[in-house]
Every structure is written in structure tokens, then in C-alpha cells.
PDB file of C-alpha atoms and ligand atoms in Angstrom:
ATOM      1  CA  MET A   6      36.320  55.486  20.455  1.00  0.00           C
ATOM      2  CA  ARG A   7      35.363  55.791  16.788  1.00  0.00           C
ATOM      3  CA  ILE A   8      32.671  53.221  15.960  1.00  0.00           C
ATOM      4  CA  ALA A   9      31.329  54.414  12.605  1.00  0.00           C
ATOM      5  CA  ASP A  10      31.882  57.190  10.101  1.00  0.00           C
ATOM      6  CA  ARG A  11      31.390  60.440  12.080  1.00  0.00           C
ATOM      7  CA  ILE A  12      30.250  58.619  15.249  1.00  0.00           C
ATOM      8  CA  MET A  13      32.190  57.969  18.452  1.00  0.00           C
ATOM      9  CA  LEU A  14      31.275  56.047  21.574  1.00  0.00           C
ATOM     10  CA  ILE A  15      32.290  58.357  24.443  1.00  0.00           C
ATOM     11  CA  GLY A  16      30.708  56.690  27.457  1.00  0.00           C
ATOM     12  CA  SER A  17      29.207  53.346  28.396  1.00  0.00           C
ATOM     13  CA  GLY A  18      28.615  51.584  31.699  1.00  0.00           C
ATOM     14  CA  GLU A  19      28.128  48.054  32.924  1.00  0.00           C
ATOM     15  CA  THR A  20      25.330  47.339  30.432  1.00  0.00           C
ATOM     16  CA  GLY A  21      27.835  48.119  27.685  1.00  0.00           C
ATOM     17  CA  THR A  22      31.592  48.423  27.461  1.00  0.00           C
ATOM     18  CA  MET A  23      32.543  50.124  30.778  1.00  0.00           C
ATOM     19  CA  LEU A  24      34.160  52.942  28.832  1.00  0.00           C
ATOM     20  CA  SER A  25      33.002  55.288  31.630  1.00  0.00           C
ATOM     21  CA  HIS A  26      31.252  54.930  35.017  1.00  0.00           C
ATOM     22  CA  ALA A  27      29.309  51.680  35.619  1.00  0.00           C
ATOM     23  CA  LEU A  28      25.989  53.579  35.979  1.00  0.00           C
ATOM     24  CA  ASP A  29      26.273  55.277  32.581  1.00  0.00           C
ATOM     25  CA  CYS A  30      24.193  54.466  29.526  1.00  0.00           C
ATOM     26  CA  ASN A  31      25.874  54.420  26.115  1.00  0.00           C
ATOM     27  CA  MET A  32      26.773  57.936  25.002  1.00  0.00           C
ATOM     28  CA  TYR A  33      27.623  58.910  21.455  1.00  0.00           C
ATOM     29  CA  LEU A  34      29.373  61.894  19.864  1.00  0.00           C
ATOM     30  CA  ILE A  35      28.487  62.902  16.318  1.00  0.00           C
ATOM     31  CA  ASP A  36      30.721  64.940  14.035  1.00  0.00           C
ATOM     32  CA  CYS A  37      28.499  67.507  12.296  1.00  0.00           C
ATOM     33  CA  HIS A  38      31.602  69.061  10.655  1.00  0.00           C
ATOM     34  CA  THR A  39      31.417  72.553  12.160  1.00  0.00           C
ATOM     35  CA  GLU A  40      30.352  71.280  15.588  1.00  0.00           C
ATOM     36  CA  PHE A  41      29.650  68.103  17.540  1.00  0.00           C
ATOM     37  CA  VAL A  42      26.497  66.659  19.078  1.00  0.00           C
ATOM     38  CA  MET A  43      26.400  64.443  22.141  1.00  0.00           C
ATOM     39  CA  ILE A  44      23.614  61.877  22.589  1.00  0.00           C
ATOM     40  CA  ASP A  45      22.691  61.400  26.259  1.00  0.00           C
ATOM     41  CA  ALA A  46      24.653  62.592  29.266  1.00  0.00           C
ATOM     42  CA  GLY A  47      25.221  59.574  31.484  1.00  0.00           C
ATOM     43  CA  SER A  48      24.717  59.302  35.213  1.00  0.00           C
ATOM     44  CA  GLY A  49      26.670  62.386  36.270  1.00  0.00           C
ATOM     45  CA  VAL A  50      29.014  60.213  38.344  1.00  0.00           C
ATOM     46  CA  GLU A  51      32.598  60.982  37.306  1.00  0.00           C
ATOM     47  CA  PRO A  52      31.563  62.823  34.116  1.00  0.00           C
ATOM     48  CA  GLU A  53      35.183  63.933  33.685  1.00  0.00           C
ATOM     49  CA  ARG A  54      35.851  60.426  32.349  1.00  0.00           C
ATOM     50  CA  ILE A  55      33.560  61.232  29.428  1.00  0.00           C
ATOM     51  CA  VAL A  56      35.331  64.558  28.901  1.00  0.00           C
ATOM     52  CA  ARG A  57      38.638  62.689  28.792  1.00  0.00           C
ATOM     53  CA  ASN A  58      37.255  60.256  26.220  1.00  0.00           C
ATOM     54  CA  ILE A  59      36.156  63.155  24.007  1.00  0.00           C
ATOM     55  CA  GLU A  60      39.390  65.105  24.351  1.00  0.00           C
ATOM     56  CA  SER A  61      41.585  62.074  23.793  1.00  0.00           C
ATOM     57  CA  ALA A  62      39.789  61.641  20.457  1.00  0.00           C
ATOM     58  CA  GLY A  63      41.131  65.086  19.549  1.00  0.00           C
ATOM     59  CA  VAL A  64      37.816  66.924  19.930  1.00  0.00           C
ATOM     60  CA  ASP A  65      37.752  70.340  21.604  1.00  0.00           C
ATOM     61  CA  MET A  66      34.945  70.344  24.225  1.00  0.00           C
ATOM     62  CA  LYS A  67      34.048  73.886  23.165  1.00  0.00           C
ATOM     63  CA  LYS A  68      32.951  72.487  19.805  1.00  0.00           C
ATOM     64  CA  VAL A  69      30.385  70.156  21.374  1.00  0.00           C
ATOM     65  CA  SER A  70      27.393  72.453  20.930  1.00  0.00           C
ATOM     66  CA  HIS A  71      24.358  70.277  21.718  1.00  0.00           C
ATOM     67  CA  LEU A  72      23.365  67.571  24.155  1.00  0.00           C
ATOM     68  CA  LEU A  73      20.393  65.572  22.863  1.00  0.00           C
ATOM     69  CA  LEU A  74      18.640  63.573  25.586  1.00  0.00           C
ATOM     70  CA  THR A  75      16.495  60.566  24.699  1.00  0.00           C
ATOM     71  CA  HIS A  76      14.745  60.665  28.078  1.00  0.00           C
ATOM     72  CA  ALA A  77      15.449  61.907  31.578  1.00  0.00           C
ATOM     73  CA  HIS A  78      16.129  58.705  33.532  1.00  0.00           C
ATOM     74  CA  GLY A  79      19.162  59.031  35.814  1.00  0.00           C
ATOM     75  CA  ASP A  80      21.562  56.905  33.770  1.00  0.00           C
ATOM     76  CA  HIS A  81      20.885  59.057  30.674  1.00  0.00           C
ATOM     77  CA  ALA A  82      20.328  62.554  32.040  1.00  0.00           C
ATOM     78  CA  ALA A  83      21.720  63.085  35.541  1.00  0.00           C
ATOM     79  CA  GLY A  84      24.950  64.242  33.889  1.00  0.00           C
ATOM     80  CA  ALA A  85      23.208  66.925  31.811  1.00  0.00           C
ATOM     81  CA  ALA A  86      23.680  69.793  34.297  1.00  0.00           C
ATOM     82  CA  PHE A  87      27.420  69.116  34.418  1.00  0.00           C
ATOM     83  CA  PHE A  88      27.827  69.370  30.626  1.00  0.00           C
ATOM     84  CA  ARG A  89      25.594  72.439  30.331  1.00  0.00           C
ATOM     85  CA  ASP A  90      27.343  74.279  33.166  1.00  0.00           C
ATOM     86  CA  ALA A  91      30.901  73.336  32.260  1.00  0.00           C
ATOM     87  CA  PHE A  92      30.759  73.675  28.469  1.00  0.00           C
ATOM     88  CA  GLY A  93      27.609  75.678  27.663  1.00  0.00           C
ATOM     89  CA  MET A  94      26.011  72.873  25.628  1.00  0.00           C
ATOM     90  CA  ARG A  95      22.406  73.444  24.550  1.00  0.00           C
ATOM     91  CA  VAL A  96      20.316  70.799  26.264  1.00  0.00           C
ATOM     92  CA  VAL A  97      17.564  69.283  24.117  1.00  0.00           C
ATOM     93  CA  CYS A  98      14.970  66.996  25.697  1.00  0.00           C
ATOM     94  CA  PRO A  99      11.484  65.584  25.050  1.00  0.00           C
ATOM     95  CA  GLN A 100       8.673  68.050  25.858  1.00  0.00           C
ATOM     96  CA  GLU A 101       7.093  65.958  28.585  1.00  0.00           C
ATOM     97  CA  ALA A 102      10.389  65.447  30.411  1.00  0.00           C
ATOM     98  CA  LYS A 103      11.358  69.143  30.459  1.00  0.00           C
ATOM     99  CA  ALA A 104       9.771  69.955  33.821  1.00  0.00           C
ATOM    100  CA  TRP A 105      10.965  66.669  35.331  1.00  0.00           C
ATOM    101  CA  LEU A 106      14.559  67.499  34.371  1.00  0.00           C
ATOM    102  CA  GLU A 107      14.338  71.150  35.429  1.00  0.00           C
ATOM    103  CA  ASN A 108      12.858  70.195  38.814  1.00  0.00           C
ATOM    104  CA  ALA A 109      14.924  67.001  39.198  1.00  0.00           C
ATOM    105  CA  ASP A 110      11.567  65.342  39.889  1.00  0.00           C
ATOM    106  CA  GLU A 111      12.636  62.085  41.533  1.00  0.00           C
ATOM    107  CA  ASP A 112       9.078  60.702  41.484  1.00  0.00           C
ATOM    108  CA  LYS A 113       8.423  61.283  37.786  1.00  0.00           C
ATOM    109  CA  LEU A 114      11.905  60.020  36.952  1.00  0.00           C
ATOM    110  CA  SER A 115      11.454  56.919  39.146  1.00  0.00           C
ATOM    111  CA  ILE A 116      14.677  57.626  41.048  1.00  0.00           C
ATOM    112  CA  GLY A 117      13.167  56.478  44.374  1.00  0.00           C
ATOM    113  CA  PRO A 118      12.019  53.070  43.088  1.00  0.00           C
ATOM    114  CA  ALA A 119      15.344  52.636  41.282  1.00  0.00           C
ATOM    115  CA  LYS A 120      17.218  53.306  44.529  1.00  0.00           C
ATOM    116  CA  ARG A 121      15.026  50.847  46.425  1.00  0.00           C
ATOM    117  CA  ALA A 122      15.673  48.280  43.697  1.00  0.00           C
ATOM    118  CA  GLY A 123      19.419  48.808  44.126  1.00  0.00           C
ATOM    119  CA  ILE A 124      19.859  50.184  40.593  1.00  0.00           C
ATOM    120  CA  TYR A 125      21.247  53.451  41.975  1.00  0.00           C
ATOM    121  CA  PRO A 126      23.135  53.777  45.263  1.00  0.00           C
ATOM    122  CA  GLU A 127      21.358  55.575  48.126  1.00  0.00           C
ATOM    123  CA  HIS A 128      23.634  58.634  47.743  1.00  0.00           C
ATOM    124  CA  PHE A 129      22.825  59.021  44.015  1.00  0.00           C
ATOM    125  CA  ARG A 130      21.863  62.621  43.218  1.00  0.00           C
ATOM    126  CA  PHE A 131      20.065  64.018  40.194  1.00  0.00           C
ATOM    127  CA  PRO A 132      21.023  67.686  39.730  1.00  0.00           C
ATOM    128  CA  PRO A 133      18.298  69.808  38.069  1.00  0.00           C
ATOM    129  CA  CYS A 134      19.153  71.006  34.564  1.00  0.00           C
ATOM    130  CA  THR A 135      17.769  73.879  32.508  1.00  0.00           C
ATOM    131  CA  VAL A 136      16.384  72.715  29.170  1.00  0.00           C
ATOM    132  CA  ASP A 137      17.155  74.926  26.155  1.00  0.00           C
ATOM    133  CA  ASP A 138      14.935  73.171  23.610  1.00  0.00           C
ATOM    134  CA  ALA A 139      11.980  70.870  24.330  1.00  0.00           C
ATOM    135  CA  VAL A 140      11.185  68.751  21.282  1.00  0.00           C
ATOM    136  CA  GLY A 141       8.281  66.673  19.987  1.00  0.00           C
ATOM    137  CA  ASP A 142       7.359  64.305  17.182  1.00  0.00           C
ATOM    138  CA  ASN A 143       8.826  65.180  13.769  1.00  0.00           C
ATOM    139  CA  ASP A 144      10.729  68.237  14.966  1.00  0.00           C
ATOM    140  CA  LYS A 145      13.900  68.718  12.948  1.00  0.00           C
ATOM    141  CA  LEU A 146      17.188  69.826  14.459  1.00  0.00           C
ATOM    142  CA  ASN A 147      19.656  71.336  11.980  1.00  0.00           C
ATOM    143  CA  ILE A 148      23.088  71.136  13.572  1.00  0.00           C
ATOM    144  CA  GLY A 149      26.144  71.707  11.395  1.00  0.00           C
ATOM    145  CA  ASP A 150      25.553  69.678   8.245  1.00  0.00           C
ATOM    146  CA  ALA A 151      23.324  67.112   9.968  1.00  0.00           C
ATOM    147  CA  VAL A 152      19.541  67.037  10.342  1.00  0.00           C
ATOM    148  CA  PHE A 153      18.151  65.070  13.270  1.00  0.00           C
ATOM    149  CA  GLN A 154      14.493  64.128  13.183  1.00  0.00           C
ATOM    150  CA  VAL A 155      12.790  63.696  16.526  1.00  0.00           C
ATOM    151  CA  ILE A 156      10.619  60.590  16.863  1.00  0.00           C
ATOM    152  CA  GLU A 157       8.477  60.230  19.960  1.00  0.00           C
ATOM    153  CA  THR A 158       9.074  56.722  21.288  1.00  0.00           C
ATOM    154  CA  PRO A 159       7.159  56.192  24.557  1.00  0.00           C
ATOM    155  CA  GLY A 160       6.791  52.740  26.109  1.00  0.00           C
ATOM    156  CA  HIS A 161       9.925  52.316  28.220  1.00  0.00           C
ATOM    157  CA  SER A 162       8.817  55.595  29.771  1.00  0.00           C
ATOM    158  CA  ARG A 163       6.870  58.689  28.879  1.00  0.00           C
ATOM    159  CA  GLY A 164       8.849  61.691  27.679  1.00  0.00           C
ATOM    160  CA  HIS A 165      11.061  59.469  25.522  1.00  0.00           C
ATOM    161  CA  VAL A 166      12.292  60.285  22.018  1.00  0.00           C
ATOM    162  CA  SER A 167      14.687  58.775  19.501  1.00  0.00           C
ATOM    163  CA  TYR A 168      16.775  60.763  17.037  1.00  0.00           C
ATOM    164  CA  LEU A 169      16.877  59.768  13.365  1.00  0.00           C
ATOM    165  CA  TRP A 170      19.741  60.912  11.170  1.00  0.00           C
ATOM    166  CA  ILE A 171      19.815  59.944   7.506  1.00  0.00           C
ATOM    167  CA  ASP A 172      23.435  60.392   6.491  1.00  0.00           C
ATOM    168  CA  GLY A 173      24.299  59.798   2.834  1.00  0.00           C
ATOM    169  CA  GLY A 174      21.446  57.301   2.472  1.00  0.00           C
ATOM    170  CA  THR A 175      22.309  55.424   5.677  1.00  0.00           C
ATOM    171  CA  VAL A 176      19.422  55.430   8.162  1.00  0.00           C
ATOM    172  CA  ARG A 177      20.891  55.894  11.629  1.00  0.00           C
ATOM    173  CA  LEU A 178      18.804  55.754  14.783  1.00  0.00           C
ATOM    174  CA  PHE A 179      19.783  56.795  18.294  1.00  0.00           C
ATOM    175  CA  SER A 180      17.128  54.859  20.124  1.00  0.00           C
ATOM    176  CA  GLY A 181      17.784  55.490  23.831  1.00  0.00           C
ATOM    177  CA  ASP A 182      15.880  52.834  25.766  1.00  0.00           C
ATOM    178  CA  SER A 183      13.270  52.085  23.099  1.00  0.00           C
ATOM    179  CA  VAL A 184      14.812  49.163  21.210  1.00  0.00           C
ATOM    180  CA  PHE A 185      18.079  47.269  21.486  1.00  0.00           C
ATOM    181  CA  SER A 186      20.263  44.786  19.678  1.00  0.00           C
ATOM    182  CA  GLY A 187      18.647  41.356  19.381  1.00  0.00           C
ATOM    183  CA  GLY A 188      15.178  42.940  19.253  1.00  0.00           C
ATOM    184  CA  LYS A 189      15.171  43.435  23.006  1.00  0.00           C
ATOM    185  CA  ILE A 190      13.184  46.108  24.800  1.00  0.00           C
ATOM    186  CA  SER A 191      13.271  47.584  28.309  1.00  0.00           C
ATOM    187  CA  LEU A 192      10.096  47.078  30.296  1.00  0.00           C
ATOM    188  CA  GLN A 193      10.324  48.204  33.895  1.00  0.00           C
ATOM    189  CA  ASN A 194       7.880  48.158  36.777  1.00  0.00           C
ATOM    190  CA  ILE A 195       7.607  51.966  36.881  1.00  0.00           C
ATOM    191  CA  TRP A 196       4.600  54.310  36.649  1.00  0.00           C
ATOM    192  CA  ASP A 197       5.091  55.430  33.052  1.00  0.00           C
ATOM    193  CA  CYS A 198       6.104  52.173  31.352  1.00  0.00           C
ATOM    194  CA  SER A 199       3.387  51.025  28.917  1.00  0.00           C
ATOM    195  CA  ILE A 200       3.262  47.833  26.882  1.00  0.00           C
ATOM    196  CA  GLN A 201       0.743  49.229  24.401  1.00  0.00           C
ATOM    197  CA  ALA A 202       2.674  52.443  23.853  1.00  0.00           C
ATOM    198  CA  TYR A 203       5.785  50.295  23.461  1.00  0.00           C
ATOM    199  CA  ALA A 204       4.165  48.169  20.729  1.00  0.00           C
ATOM    200  CA  GLN A 205       3.205  51.302  18.779  1.00  0.00           C
ATOM    201  CA  THR A 206       6.714  52.698  19.169  1.00  0.00           C
ATOM    202  CA  VAL A 207       8.337  49.511  17.890  1.00  0.00           C
ATOM    203  CA  ALA A 208       5.929  49.390  14.923  1.00  0.00           C
ATOM    204  CA  LYS A 209       6.868  52.983  14.096  1.00  0.00           C
ATOM    205  CA  LEU A 210      10.598  52.253  14.342  1.00  0.00           C
ATOM    206  CA  HIS A 211      10.226  49.070  12.299  1.00  0.00           C
ATOM    207  CA  ALA A 212       8.728  51.099   9.448  1.00  0.00           C
ATOM    208  CA  LEU A 213      11.869  53.275   9.273  1.00  0.00           C
ATOM    209  CA  ARG A 214      13.989  50.393   7.940  1.00  0.00           C
ATOM    210  CA  VAL A 215      16.922  51.375  10.127  1.00  0.00           C
ATOM    211  CA  ASP A 216      20.446  50.516   8.952  1.00  0.00           C
ATOM    212  CA  GLN A 217      22.490  51.533  11.991  1.00  0.00           C
ATOM    213  CA  LEU A 218      21.203  51.361  15.551  1.00  0.00           C
ATOM    214  CA  PHE A 219      22.860  53.158  18.459  1.00  0.00           C
ATOM    215  CA  PRO A 220      20.914  52.207  21.605  1.00  0.00           C
ATOM    216  CA  GLY A 221      21.315  53.371  25.197  1.00  0.00           C
ATOM    217  CA  HIS A 222      22.551  49.988  26.415  1.00  0.00           C
ATOM    218  CA  GLY A 223      24.270  46.920  24.991  1.00  0.00           C
ATOM    219  CA  PRO A 224      25.845  46.598  21.558  1.00  0.00           C
ATOM    220  CA  PHE A 225      25.326  49.052  18.695  1.00  0.00           C
ATOM    221  CA  LEU A 226      24.675  47.670  15.215  1.00  0.00           C
ATOM    222  CA  LEU A 227      26.272  48.879  11.994  1.00  0.00           C
ATOM    223  CA  ARG A 228      23.992  47.248   9.428  1.00  0.00           C
ATOM    224  CA  GLU A 229      20.645  45.496   8.997  1.00  0.00           C
ATOM    225  CA  SER A 230      19.394  46.829  12.293  1.00  0.00           C
ATOM    226  CA  TRP A 231      15.860  46.633  10.957  1.00  0.00           C
ATOM    227  CA  LYS A 232      16.067  42.851  11.311  1.00  0.00           C
ATOM    228  CA  HIS A 233      16.558  43.264  15.045  1.00  0.00           C
ATOM    229  CA  ILE A 234      13.715  45.767  15.312  1.00  0.00           C
ATOM    230  CA  GLU A 235      11.544  43.398  13.274  1.00  0.00           C
ATOM    231  CA  LYS A 236      12.081  40.668  15.863  1.00  0.00           C
ATOM    232  CA  ALA A 237      10.617  42.911  18.564  1.00  0.00           C
ATOM    233  CA  HIS A 238       7.825  44.037  16.242  1.00  0.00           C
ATOM    234  CA  MET A 239       6.839  40.468  15.357  1.00  0.00           C
ATOM    235  CA  ALA A 240       6.641  39.542  19.051  1.00  0.00           C
ATOM    236  CA  PHE A 241       4.254  42.429  19.707  1.00  0.00           C
ATOM    237  CA  GLU A 242       2.238  41.488  16.599  1.00  0.00           C
ATOM    238  CA  ARG A 243       1.713  38.027  18.164  1.00  0.00           C
ATOM    239  CA  LEU A 244       0.434  39.873  21.278  1.00  0.00           C
ATOM    240  CA  ALA A 245       3.507  38.579  23.093  1.00  0.00           C
ATOM    241  CA  LEU A 246       6.404  40.484  24.628  1.00  0.00           C
ATOM    242  CA  PRO A 247       9.871  40.797  23.122  1.00  0.00           C
ATOM    243  CA  ALA A 248      12.795  39.781  25.334  1.00  0.00           C
ATOM    244  CA  ASN A 249      13.684  42.315  28.005  1.00  0.00           C
ATOM    245  CA  ILE A 250      17.236  43.597  28.477  1.00  0.00           C
TER     246      ILE A 250
HETATM  247 ZN1  LIG B 328      15.490  54.569  30.931  1.00  0.00          ZN
END
């Protein structure tokens, strides 16, 4: 589903539009002219639905060259092994999450607590996935005619990045689980969630003056996204907490 110039929504679960399996985060496909980039991989449950969404938009799966992961939680990254194995995509992930993804480390990725909380079913599996490129703050990814800047955005979890793409003067941010429409955030009772890291992340994202926001859950925003990010930033500046999704 085309949602903006050169951007498609290709998957989304019950926190979004139900375009794919209920457990999936929002997934985006970016047209970099000579090739395509996918942002996040979904839960790995029925990933063929995502393939169908891409192909029905007229895109050849062989042209999807890169899979950029914002972090390695199950709803964003458990599908990565499927896309790498089936289509040879290069998997890009935050440095700290590389070993967690390659070892399918259920403790570091909080899969156990999420199962106990009923977020994932008991039979949910996280297949390990080889990482081709581990990225850190300010790394630049040149893919086709697009340049993606990596921004480390811990808070929701460690090993979390966002991808900034300035396209023809429009500041576009793929924010994963760092900041959402309405200035919401995603605090969870897991080992690597940090309020203070979160406040610094939101301050950093606020300074980018983002036009278009494509988050991992909920609605995406096509203009004045900075106003939403500002709402979260102002809450942290008052030493309070923004609303949680
Ligand atoms: Zn997450």
C-alpha cells in the first residue's frame, strides 16, 4: 500500500492496520530507484503475507536488497531469517543487538517475559539470523539513490536505532519503537528499558525537526511530525512521562 512518495506500507499488525499478521509491527518498503529497502521484518508468523503485499504492488522481491532492523524484538525481527534466507536480503541491525539476533537470545530480547505476559503465544519461535552489517550512531547507508543515517535511539530497549532519510528536503524518520504519533512512547517492564535514555533519545529526535514519521506501531504521519515528537520531549522536560502506547 503506497502511503507516501517512494514509501509503501507492506505489513502491520493489530497495533496498526492488520495488513499482515496480528503480531507484526509496521513494516515499510522504500523505493531507492535501482533497488528497494525494507524497514523491519515483522514477527515471522506468516511472512508470505508480506511477500504478497510487496509483489501485488508490482515489486520484484529480488530487487529488495536490504532489510534495516530498528531493534531485535520479536515483532520487528523474528521474520528477518525468513527474508534473508528466501531472498538474500542484507540484514542490517544495531551493533548491540547483533549477537542477540544471531543467537536468538530469548533473554536479551525479552521473549520469555513477553510470552508470560501473553504478548506472544507460547509456541512463538525466534529463528536466529545472520547479520550482514551492524551499525552505530551516524553511520551512513548508501542504497540506490538514498542515504540513510543511523541514529542510536535507546530507551524502549538497548540496541535500538532509527533511520533518517532526507529526501528532497523532506526529513523522514523510521523510528521503530522510539516515538509514535501523538507523542507517545513505549515503556515496558523489561531489563533494558530506560527512562533516562529514552528522554535523551526523544530530545535528539526532537532536534531533527522531522517532517514525516514512520513508527513501528500505530499511525504514520506525513507532515509536522516534529509537533508530535515535541509533545513527548516537553513531557520529559517537565520530568514527567509521555503517554505510553
Ligand atoms: Zn520493541
